[in-house]
Every structure is written in C-alpha cells, then in structure tokens.
PDB file of C-alpha atoms in Angstrom:
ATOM      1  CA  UNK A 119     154.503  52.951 134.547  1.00 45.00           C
ATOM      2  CA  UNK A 120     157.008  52.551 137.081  1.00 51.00           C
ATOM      3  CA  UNK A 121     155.634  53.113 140.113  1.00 55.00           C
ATOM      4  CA  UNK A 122     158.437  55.191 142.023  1.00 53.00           C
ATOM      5  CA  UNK A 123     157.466  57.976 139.249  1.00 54.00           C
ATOM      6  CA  UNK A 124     153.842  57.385 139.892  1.00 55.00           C
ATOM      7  CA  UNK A 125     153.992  58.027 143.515  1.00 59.00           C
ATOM      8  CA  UNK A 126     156.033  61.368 142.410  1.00 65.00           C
ATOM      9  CA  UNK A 127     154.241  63.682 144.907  1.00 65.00           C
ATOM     10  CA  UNK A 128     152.943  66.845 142.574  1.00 78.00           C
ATOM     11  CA  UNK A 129     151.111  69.734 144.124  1.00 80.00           C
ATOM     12  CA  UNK A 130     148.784  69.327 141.125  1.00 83.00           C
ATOM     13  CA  UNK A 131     146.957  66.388 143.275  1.00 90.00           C
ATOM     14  CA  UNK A 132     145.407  69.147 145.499  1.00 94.00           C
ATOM     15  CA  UNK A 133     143.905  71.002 142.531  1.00 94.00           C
ATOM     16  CA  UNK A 134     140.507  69.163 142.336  1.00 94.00           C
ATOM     17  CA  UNK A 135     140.184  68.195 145.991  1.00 96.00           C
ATOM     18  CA  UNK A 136     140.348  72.324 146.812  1.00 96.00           C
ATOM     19  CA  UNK A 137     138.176  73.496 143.781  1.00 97.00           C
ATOM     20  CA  UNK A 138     135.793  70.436 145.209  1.00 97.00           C
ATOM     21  CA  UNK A 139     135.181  71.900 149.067  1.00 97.00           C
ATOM     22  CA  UNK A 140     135.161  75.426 147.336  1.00 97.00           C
ATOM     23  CA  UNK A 141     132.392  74.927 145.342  1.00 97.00           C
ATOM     24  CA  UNK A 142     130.002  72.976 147.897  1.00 97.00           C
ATOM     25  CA  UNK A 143     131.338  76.131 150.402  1.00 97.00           C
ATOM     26  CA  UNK A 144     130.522  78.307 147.569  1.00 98.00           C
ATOM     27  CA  UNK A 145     126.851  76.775 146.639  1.00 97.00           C
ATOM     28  CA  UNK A 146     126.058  76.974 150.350  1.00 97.00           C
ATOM     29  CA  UNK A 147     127.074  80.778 150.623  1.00 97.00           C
ATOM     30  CA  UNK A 148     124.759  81.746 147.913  1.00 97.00           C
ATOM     31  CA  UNK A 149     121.942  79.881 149.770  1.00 96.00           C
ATOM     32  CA  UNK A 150     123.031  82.098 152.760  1.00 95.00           C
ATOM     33  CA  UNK A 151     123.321  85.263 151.203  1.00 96.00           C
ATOM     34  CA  UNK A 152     120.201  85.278 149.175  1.00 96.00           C
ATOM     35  CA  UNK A 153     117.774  83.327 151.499  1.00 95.00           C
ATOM     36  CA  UNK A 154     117.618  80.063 149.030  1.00 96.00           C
ATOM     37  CA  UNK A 155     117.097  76.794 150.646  1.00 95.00           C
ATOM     38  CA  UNK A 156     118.407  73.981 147.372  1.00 96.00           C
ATOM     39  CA  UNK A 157     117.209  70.942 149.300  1.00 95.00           C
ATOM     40  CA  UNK A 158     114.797  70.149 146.998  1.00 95.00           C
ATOM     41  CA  UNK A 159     117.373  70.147 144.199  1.00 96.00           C
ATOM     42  CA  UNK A 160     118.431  67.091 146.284  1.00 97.00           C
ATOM     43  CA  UNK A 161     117.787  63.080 145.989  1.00 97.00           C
ATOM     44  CA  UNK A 162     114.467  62.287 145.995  1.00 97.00           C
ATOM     45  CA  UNK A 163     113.911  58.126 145.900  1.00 97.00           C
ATOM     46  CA  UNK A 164     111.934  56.626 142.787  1.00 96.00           C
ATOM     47  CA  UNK A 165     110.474  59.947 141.145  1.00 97.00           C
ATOM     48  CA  UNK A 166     111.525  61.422 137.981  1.00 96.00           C
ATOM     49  CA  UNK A 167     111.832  64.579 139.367  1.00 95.00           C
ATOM     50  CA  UNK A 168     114.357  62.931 142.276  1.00 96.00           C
ATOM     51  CA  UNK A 169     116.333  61.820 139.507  1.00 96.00           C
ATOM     52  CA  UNK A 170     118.482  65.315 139.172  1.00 96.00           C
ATOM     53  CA  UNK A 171     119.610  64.800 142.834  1.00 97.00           C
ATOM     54  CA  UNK A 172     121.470  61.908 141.496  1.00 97.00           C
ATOM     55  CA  UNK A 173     124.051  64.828 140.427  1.00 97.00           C
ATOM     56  CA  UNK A 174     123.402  67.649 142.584  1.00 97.00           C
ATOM     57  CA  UNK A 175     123.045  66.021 145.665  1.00 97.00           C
ATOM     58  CA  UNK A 176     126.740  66.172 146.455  1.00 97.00           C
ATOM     59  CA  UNK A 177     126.533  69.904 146.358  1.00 97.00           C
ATOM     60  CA  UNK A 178     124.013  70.545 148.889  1.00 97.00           C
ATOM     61  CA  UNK A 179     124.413  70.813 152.550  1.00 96.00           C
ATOM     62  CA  UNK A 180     121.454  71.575 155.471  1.00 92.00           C
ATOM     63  CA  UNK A 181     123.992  73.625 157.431  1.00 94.00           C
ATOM     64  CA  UNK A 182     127.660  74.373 158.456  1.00 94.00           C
ATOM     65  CA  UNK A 183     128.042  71.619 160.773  1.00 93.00           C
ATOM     66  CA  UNK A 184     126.988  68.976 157.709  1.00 93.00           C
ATOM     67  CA  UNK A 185     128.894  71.044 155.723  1.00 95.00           C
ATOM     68  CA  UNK A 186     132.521  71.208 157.836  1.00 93.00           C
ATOM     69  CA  UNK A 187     131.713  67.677 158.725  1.00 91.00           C
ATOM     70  CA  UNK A 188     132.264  66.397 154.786  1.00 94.00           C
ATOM     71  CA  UNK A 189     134.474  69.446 153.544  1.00 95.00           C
ATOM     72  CA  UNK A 190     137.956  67.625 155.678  1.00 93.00           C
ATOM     73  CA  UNK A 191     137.225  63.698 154.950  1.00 93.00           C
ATOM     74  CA  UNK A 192     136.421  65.238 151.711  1.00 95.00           C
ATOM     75  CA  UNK A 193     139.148  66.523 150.759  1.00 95.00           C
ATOM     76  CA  UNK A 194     141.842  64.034 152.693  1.00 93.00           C
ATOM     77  CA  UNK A 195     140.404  61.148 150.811  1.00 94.00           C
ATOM     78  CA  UNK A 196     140.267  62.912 147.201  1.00 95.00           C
ATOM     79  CA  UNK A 197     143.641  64.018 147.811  1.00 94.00           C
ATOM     80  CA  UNK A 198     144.589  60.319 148.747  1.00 92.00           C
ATOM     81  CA  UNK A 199     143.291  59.056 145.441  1.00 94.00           C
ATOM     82  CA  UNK A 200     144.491  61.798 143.253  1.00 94.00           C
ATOM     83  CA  UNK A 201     148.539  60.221 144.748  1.00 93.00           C
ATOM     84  CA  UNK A 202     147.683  56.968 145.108  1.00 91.00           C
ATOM     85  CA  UNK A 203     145.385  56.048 142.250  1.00 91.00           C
ATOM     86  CA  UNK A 204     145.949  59.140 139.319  1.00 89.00           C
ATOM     87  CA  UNK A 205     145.339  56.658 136.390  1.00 89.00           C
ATOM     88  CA  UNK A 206     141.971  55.918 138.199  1.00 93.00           C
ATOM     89  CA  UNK A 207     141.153  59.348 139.981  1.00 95.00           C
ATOM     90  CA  UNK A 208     138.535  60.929 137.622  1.00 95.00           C
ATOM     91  CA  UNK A 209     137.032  57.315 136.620  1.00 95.00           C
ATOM     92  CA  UNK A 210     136.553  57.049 140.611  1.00 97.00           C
ATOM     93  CA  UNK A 211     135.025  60.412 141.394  1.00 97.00           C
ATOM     94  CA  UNK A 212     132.799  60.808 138.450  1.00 97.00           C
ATOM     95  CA  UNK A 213     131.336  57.437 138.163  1.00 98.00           C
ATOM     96  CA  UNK A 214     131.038  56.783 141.884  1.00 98.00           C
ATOM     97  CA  UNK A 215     129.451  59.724 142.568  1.00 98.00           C
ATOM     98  CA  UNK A 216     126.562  59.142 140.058  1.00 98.00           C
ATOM     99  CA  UNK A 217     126.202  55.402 141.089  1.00 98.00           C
ATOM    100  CA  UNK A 218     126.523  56.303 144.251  1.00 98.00           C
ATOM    101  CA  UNK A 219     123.695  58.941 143.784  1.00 98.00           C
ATOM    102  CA  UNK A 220     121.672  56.565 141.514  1.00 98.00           C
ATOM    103  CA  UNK A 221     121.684  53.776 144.261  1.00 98.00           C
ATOM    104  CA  UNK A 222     120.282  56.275 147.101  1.00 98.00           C
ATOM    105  CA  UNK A 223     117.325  56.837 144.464  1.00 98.00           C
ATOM    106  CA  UNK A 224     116.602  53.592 144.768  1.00 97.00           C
ATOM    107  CA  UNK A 225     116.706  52.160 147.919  1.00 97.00           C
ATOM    108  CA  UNK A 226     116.500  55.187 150.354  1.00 97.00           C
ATOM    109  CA  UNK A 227     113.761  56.432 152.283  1.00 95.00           C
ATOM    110  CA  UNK A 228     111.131  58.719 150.624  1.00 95.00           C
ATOM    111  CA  UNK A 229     112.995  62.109 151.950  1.00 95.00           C
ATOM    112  CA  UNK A 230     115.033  64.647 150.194  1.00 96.00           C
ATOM    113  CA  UNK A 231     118.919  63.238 151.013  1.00 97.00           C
ATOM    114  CA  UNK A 232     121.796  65.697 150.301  1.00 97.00           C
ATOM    115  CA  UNK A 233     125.212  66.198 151.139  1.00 96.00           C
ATOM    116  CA  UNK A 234     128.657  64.836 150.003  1.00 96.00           C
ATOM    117  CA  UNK A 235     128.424  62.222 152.203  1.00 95.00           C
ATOM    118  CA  UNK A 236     128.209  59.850 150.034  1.00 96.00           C
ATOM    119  CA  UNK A 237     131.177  60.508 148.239  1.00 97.00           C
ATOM    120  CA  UNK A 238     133.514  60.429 151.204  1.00 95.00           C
ATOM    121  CA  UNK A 239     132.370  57.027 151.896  1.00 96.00           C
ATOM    122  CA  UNK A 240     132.785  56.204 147.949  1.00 97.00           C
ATOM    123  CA  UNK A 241     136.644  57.120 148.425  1.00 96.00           C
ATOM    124  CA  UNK A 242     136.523  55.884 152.244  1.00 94.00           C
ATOM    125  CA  UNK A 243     135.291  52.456 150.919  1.00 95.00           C
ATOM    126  CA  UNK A 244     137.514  52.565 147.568  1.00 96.00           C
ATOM    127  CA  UNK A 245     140.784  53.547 149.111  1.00 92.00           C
ATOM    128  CA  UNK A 246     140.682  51.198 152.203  1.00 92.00           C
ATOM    129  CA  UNK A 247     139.659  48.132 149.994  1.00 94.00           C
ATOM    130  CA  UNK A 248     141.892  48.468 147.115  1.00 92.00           C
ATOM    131  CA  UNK A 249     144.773  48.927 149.488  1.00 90.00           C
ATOM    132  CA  UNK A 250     144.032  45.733 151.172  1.00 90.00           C
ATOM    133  CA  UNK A 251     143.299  43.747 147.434  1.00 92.00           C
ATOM    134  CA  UNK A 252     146.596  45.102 145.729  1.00 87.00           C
ATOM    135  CA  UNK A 253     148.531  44.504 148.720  1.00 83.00           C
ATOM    136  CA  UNK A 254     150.836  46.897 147.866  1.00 80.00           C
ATOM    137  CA  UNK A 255     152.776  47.796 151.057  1.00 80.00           C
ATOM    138  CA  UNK A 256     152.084  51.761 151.044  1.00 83.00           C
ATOM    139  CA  UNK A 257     148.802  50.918 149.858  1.00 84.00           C
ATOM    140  CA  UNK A 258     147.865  48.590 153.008  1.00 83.00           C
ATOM    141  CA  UNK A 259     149.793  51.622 154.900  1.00 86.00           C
ATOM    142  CA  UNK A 260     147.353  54.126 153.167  1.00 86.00           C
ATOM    143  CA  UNK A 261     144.295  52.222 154.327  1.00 85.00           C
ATOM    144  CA  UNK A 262     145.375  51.599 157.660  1.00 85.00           C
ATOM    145  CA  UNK A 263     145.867  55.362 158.237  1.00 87.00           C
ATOM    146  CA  UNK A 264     142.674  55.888 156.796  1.00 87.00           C
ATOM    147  CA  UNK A 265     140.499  53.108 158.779  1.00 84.00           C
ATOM    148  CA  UNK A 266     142.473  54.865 162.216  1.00 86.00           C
ATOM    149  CA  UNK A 267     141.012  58.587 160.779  1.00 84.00           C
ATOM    150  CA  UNK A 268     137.856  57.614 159.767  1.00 87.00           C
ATOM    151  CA  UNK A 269     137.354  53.950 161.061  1.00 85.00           C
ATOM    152  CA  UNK A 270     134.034  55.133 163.112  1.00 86.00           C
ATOM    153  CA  UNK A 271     132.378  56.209 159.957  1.00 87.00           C
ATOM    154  CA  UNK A 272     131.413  52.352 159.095  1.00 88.00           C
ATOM    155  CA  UNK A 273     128.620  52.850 161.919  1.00 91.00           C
ATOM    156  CA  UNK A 274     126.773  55.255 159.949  1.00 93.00           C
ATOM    157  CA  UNK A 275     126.111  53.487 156.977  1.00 94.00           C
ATOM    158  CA  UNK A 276     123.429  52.011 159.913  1.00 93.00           C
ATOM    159  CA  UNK A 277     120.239  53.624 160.839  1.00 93.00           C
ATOM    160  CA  UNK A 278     121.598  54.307 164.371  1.00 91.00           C
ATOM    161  CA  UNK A 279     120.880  58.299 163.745  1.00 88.00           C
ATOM    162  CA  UNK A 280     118.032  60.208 163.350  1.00 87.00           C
ATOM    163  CA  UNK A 281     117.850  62.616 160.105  1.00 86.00           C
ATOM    164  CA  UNK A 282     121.308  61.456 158.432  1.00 91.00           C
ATOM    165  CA  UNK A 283     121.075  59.655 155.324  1.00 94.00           C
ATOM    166  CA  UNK A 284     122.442  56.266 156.309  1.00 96.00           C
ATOM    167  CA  UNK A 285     121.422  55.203 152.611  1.00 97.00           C
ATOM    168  CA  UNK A 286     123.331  57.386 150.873  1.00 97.00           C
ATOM    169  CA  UNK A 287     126.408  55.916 153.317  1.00 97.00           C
ATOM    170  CA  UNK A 288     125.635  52.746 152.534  1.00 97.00           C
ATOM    171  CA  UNK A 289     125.111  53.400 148.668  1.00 98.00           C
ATOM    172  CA  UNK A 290     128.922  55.193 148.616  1.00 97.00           C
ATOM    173  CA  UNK A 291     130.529  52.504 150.906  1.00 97.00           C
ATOM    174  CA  UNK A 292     129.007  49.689 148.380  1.00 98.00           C
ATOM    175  CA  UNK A 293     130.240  51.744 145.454  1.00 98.00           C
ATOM    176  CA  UNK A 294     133.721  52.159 146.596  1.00 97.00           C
ATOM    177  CA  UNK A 295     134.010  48.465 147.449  1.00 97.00           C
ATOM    178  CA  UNK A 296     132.718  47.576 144.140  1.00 97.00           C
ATOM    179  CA  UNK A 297     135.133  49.762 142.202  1.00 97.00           C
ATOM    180  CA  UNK A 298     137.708  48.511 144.374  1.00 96.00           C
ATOM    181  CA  UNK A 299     137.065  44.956 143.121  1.00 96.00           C
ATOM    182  CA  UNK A 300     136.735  46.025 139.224  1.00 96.00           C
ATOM    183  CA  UNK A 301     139.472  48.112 138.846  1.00 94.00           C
ATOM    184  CA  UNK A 302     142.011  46.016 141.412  1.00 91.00           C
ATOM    185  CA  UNK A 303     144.074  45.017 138.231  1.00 87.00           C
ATOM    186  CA  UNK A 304     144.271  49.115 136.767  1.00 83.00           C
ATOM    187  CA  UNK A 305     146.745  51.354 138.368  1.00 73.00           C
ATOM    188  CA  UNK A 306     149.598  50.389 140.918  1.00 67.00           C
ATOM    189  CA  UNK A 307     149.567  46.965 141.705  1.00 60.00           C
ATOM    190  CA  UNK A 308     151.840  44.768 143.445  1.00 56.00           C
ATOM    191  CA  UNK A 309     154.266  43.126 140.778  1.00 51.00           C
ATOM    192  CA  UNK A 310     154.969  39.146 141.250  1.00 49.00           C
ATOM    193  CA  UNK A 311     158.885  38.597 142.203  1.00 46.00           C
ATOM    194  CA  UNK A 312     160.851  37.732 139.257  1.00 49.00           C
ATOM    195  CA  UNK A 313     163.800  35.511 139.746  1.00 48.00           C
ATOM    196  CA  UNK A 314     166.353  35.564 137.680  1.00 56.00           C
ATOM    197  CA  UNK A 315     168.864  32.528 137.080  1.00 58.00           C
ATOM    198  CA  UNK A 316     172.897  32.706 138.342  1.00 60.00           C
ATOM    199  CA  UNK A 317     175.840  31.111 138.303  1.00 58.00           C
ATOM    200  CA  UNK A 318     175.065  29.361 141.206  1.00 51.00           C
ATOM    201  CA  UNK A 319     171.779  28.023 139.779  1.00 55.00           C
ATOM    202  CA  UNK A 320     173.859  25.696 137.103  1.00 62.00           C
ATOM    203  CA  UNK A 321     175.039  23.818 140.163  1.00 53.00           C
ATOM    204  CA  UNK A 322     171.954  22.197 140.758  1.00 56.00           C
ATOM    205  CA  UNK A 323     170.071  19.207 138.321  1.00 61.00           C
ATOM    206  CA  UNK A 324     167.012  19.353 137.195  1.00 62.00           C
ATOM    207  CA  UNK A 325     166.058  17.260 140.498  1.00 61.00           C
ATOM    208  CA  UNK A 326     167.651  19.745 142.718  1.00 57.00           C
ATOM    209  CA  UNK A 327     170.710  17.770 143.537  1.00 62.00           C
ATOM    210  CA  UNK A 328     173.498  20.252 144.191  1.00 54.00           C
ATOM    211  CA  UNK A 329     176.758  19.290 141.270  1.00 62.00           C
ATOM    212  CA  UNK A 330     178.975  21.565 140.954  1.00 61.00           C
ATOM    213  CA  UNK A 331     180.794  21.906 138.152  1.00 61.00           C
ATOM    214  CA  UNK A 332     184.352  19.911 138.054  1.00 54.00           C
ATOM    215  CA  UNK A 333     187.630  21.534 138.073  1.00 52.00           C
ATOM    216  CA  UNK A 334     189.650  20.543 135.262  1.00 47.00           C
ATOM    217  CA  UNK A 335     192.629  18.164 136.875  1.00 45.00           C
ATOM    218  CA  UNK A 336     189.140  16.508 138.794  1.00 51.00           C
ATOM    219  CA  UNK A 337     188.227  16.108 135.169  1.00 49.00           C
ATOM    220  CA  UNK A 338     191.093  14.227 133.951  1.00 45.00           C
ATOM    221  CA  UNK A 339     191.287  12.110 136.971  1.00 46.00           C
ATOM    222  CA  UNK A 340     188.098  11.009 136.507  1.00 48.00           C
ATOM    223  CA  UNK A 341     189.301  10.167 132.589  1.00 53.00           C
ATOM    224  CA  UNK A 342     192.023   8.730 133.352  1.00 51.00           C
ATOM    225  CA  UNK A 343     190.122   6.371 136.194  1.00 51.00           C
ATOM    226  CA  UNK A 344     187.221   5.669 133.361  1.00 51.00           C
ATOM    227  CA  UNK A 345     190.028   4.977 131.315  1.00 52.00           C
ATOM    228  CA  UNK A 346     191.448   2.289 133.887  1.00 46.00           C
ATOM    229  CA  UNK A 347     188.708   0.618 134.617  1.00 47.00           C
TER     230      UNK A 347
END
C-alpha cells in the first residue's frame, strides 16, 4: 500500500477511540446512578475468579479523577494508532489489552486493579517504540510528540505511588514494546532507497574508473593510430 494513501487522514479513525471513552464514561455512570461499585469485576492476581478482570478491567474506574485521567491519553493514543498503524489497529487494541490484562494476573499484587491504564501505556509503549524501530520520519515525529505529552508516565510503571496499579503499567508498557518488536515488519515501514542506473552510470568500469564513451572522429583517430602503429 502506498503509504501517502495510508496516511489519508479519514474522520473514520475517531470512531473507536470516541465509542471507547463513551463506554468506560458510560459503565461508570451506571455505577453512579444506581449505587453499584464493579471493582470486584476487576483483576484479581492468580484466582480463577480474577481471571474475568483480564477483560473487564479496562472498563472500570474508582472515580472521576482515574477516570478523566485515562479518558484523554486514551483516546489521543488510539486515535494515533488508528492513522498511523490502521492495518495493525484492532490486532493492537484487542490483543494488547488481554495480554496486557493477563500479565497483571500474574505478577501484580493480591488487590483488585482496574482502570484503562493499562491500555494507554499498551499504545504509549507501542506507538513510541515502533516509531523509533521503523524509522520512518513521521513515525519518529509521532513518538517524539508523544514521549513530550506523556513522557512522565514511564515513572509510574514504578511503585513510587500508593494505591495505583504500577503492575498493570508495567504489564501495558511491556506489551506495547513487545508488539512493537513483532509486528515492526507489518504496516508502514521505511522502504530501502532504490537506485536506479543512468546514462551517466555507463561511464564508469566495473572498477569505478570514470570512461566516457568516445566521440566518433576520437574513434577513428584512434583507428587510424592502431592502424599506424
């Protein structure tokens, strides 16, 4: 695909990124309105019954701060990767966010961890590193932008704060990188220059000595000195 038409901006690339934040804004208004509290729908490490954080988790928030705090990474980083990476978009989202959620089941603490967190470091992580692997100009441009934006997130994939699931960070961040690395070949990638051969390129041997061609009376003097000697 040539990549001038796959960098063809189309409104369409906001479609998922909105419906996203409005149904994580949506999930938390019906906690709201009806007095539900879904934390325990969220990931809990090495039981069964943790197991259906692995997908829900990314729905739940503990309040509006949490939840305005992932709702604009959120959707500047899906949006990103719905222009810059459409081929690999749905791959990204979908199978990040369950390995993401998968990994926090088995390395985080023995808490209930929610929150989309995890996927906004899964794109954070995916977008910065495959810009900087493909080397693709906008790309490194794209990741730059995005490491000036967000660049202060990397801390919290520490346990430098109390009651923020550093794990599920970390989980997303490794993710993203690893996707990054796999699918660095899929998509739009840098092409290798091709040169193509002119005129001027017949007036060199095969040893790089510059010969240019002879004119035609240089020709027959050159016969005629052949010829004399």
């Amino acid at each position: 695909m040539d990549q001038e038409n796959q960098l063809k901006f189309n409104q369409s690339i906001f479609i998922i990124p909105a419906l996203l934040v409005v149904i994580i804004w949506f999930i938390y208004w019906i906690e709201i309105k009806f007095g539900l509290n879904f934390n325990k729908f969220g990931v809990y490490p090495r039981t069964f019954k943790g197991l259906r954080g692995v997908f829900l988790t990314h729905f739940i928030h503990s309040n509006t701060t949490h939840l305005f705090n992932n709702s604009i990474p959120l959707f500047v980083l899906l949006s990103s990767l719905f222009y810059f990476y459409k081929d690999l978009a749905v791959k990204v989202l979908l199978f990040g966010a369950f390995f993401t959620g998968f990994l926090t089941w088995g390395i985080a603490r023995e808490s209930y961890h929610i929150g989309a967190s995890g996927v906004v470091y899964l794109l954070f992580s995916f977008v910065f590193f495959s810009g900087l692997i493909r080397k693709y100009f906008r790309l490194v441009a794209l990741s730059l932008i995005i490491i000036f934006l967000y660049g202060s997130m990397i801390w919290y994939v520490l346990p430098i704060k109390e009651g923020m699931s550093w794990e599920g960070h970390l989980s997303g961040f490794l993710v993203g990188l690893i996707f990054a690395i796999l699918y660095r070949k899929k998509g739009m990638v840098k092409e290798a220059y091709q040169f193509s051969t002119t005129e001027f390129d017949t007036y060199f041997d095969e040893e790089g000595n510059f010969k240019p061609p002879l004119e035609e009376s240089e020709e027959l003097l050159v016969e005629n000195k052949n010829e004399f000697n």
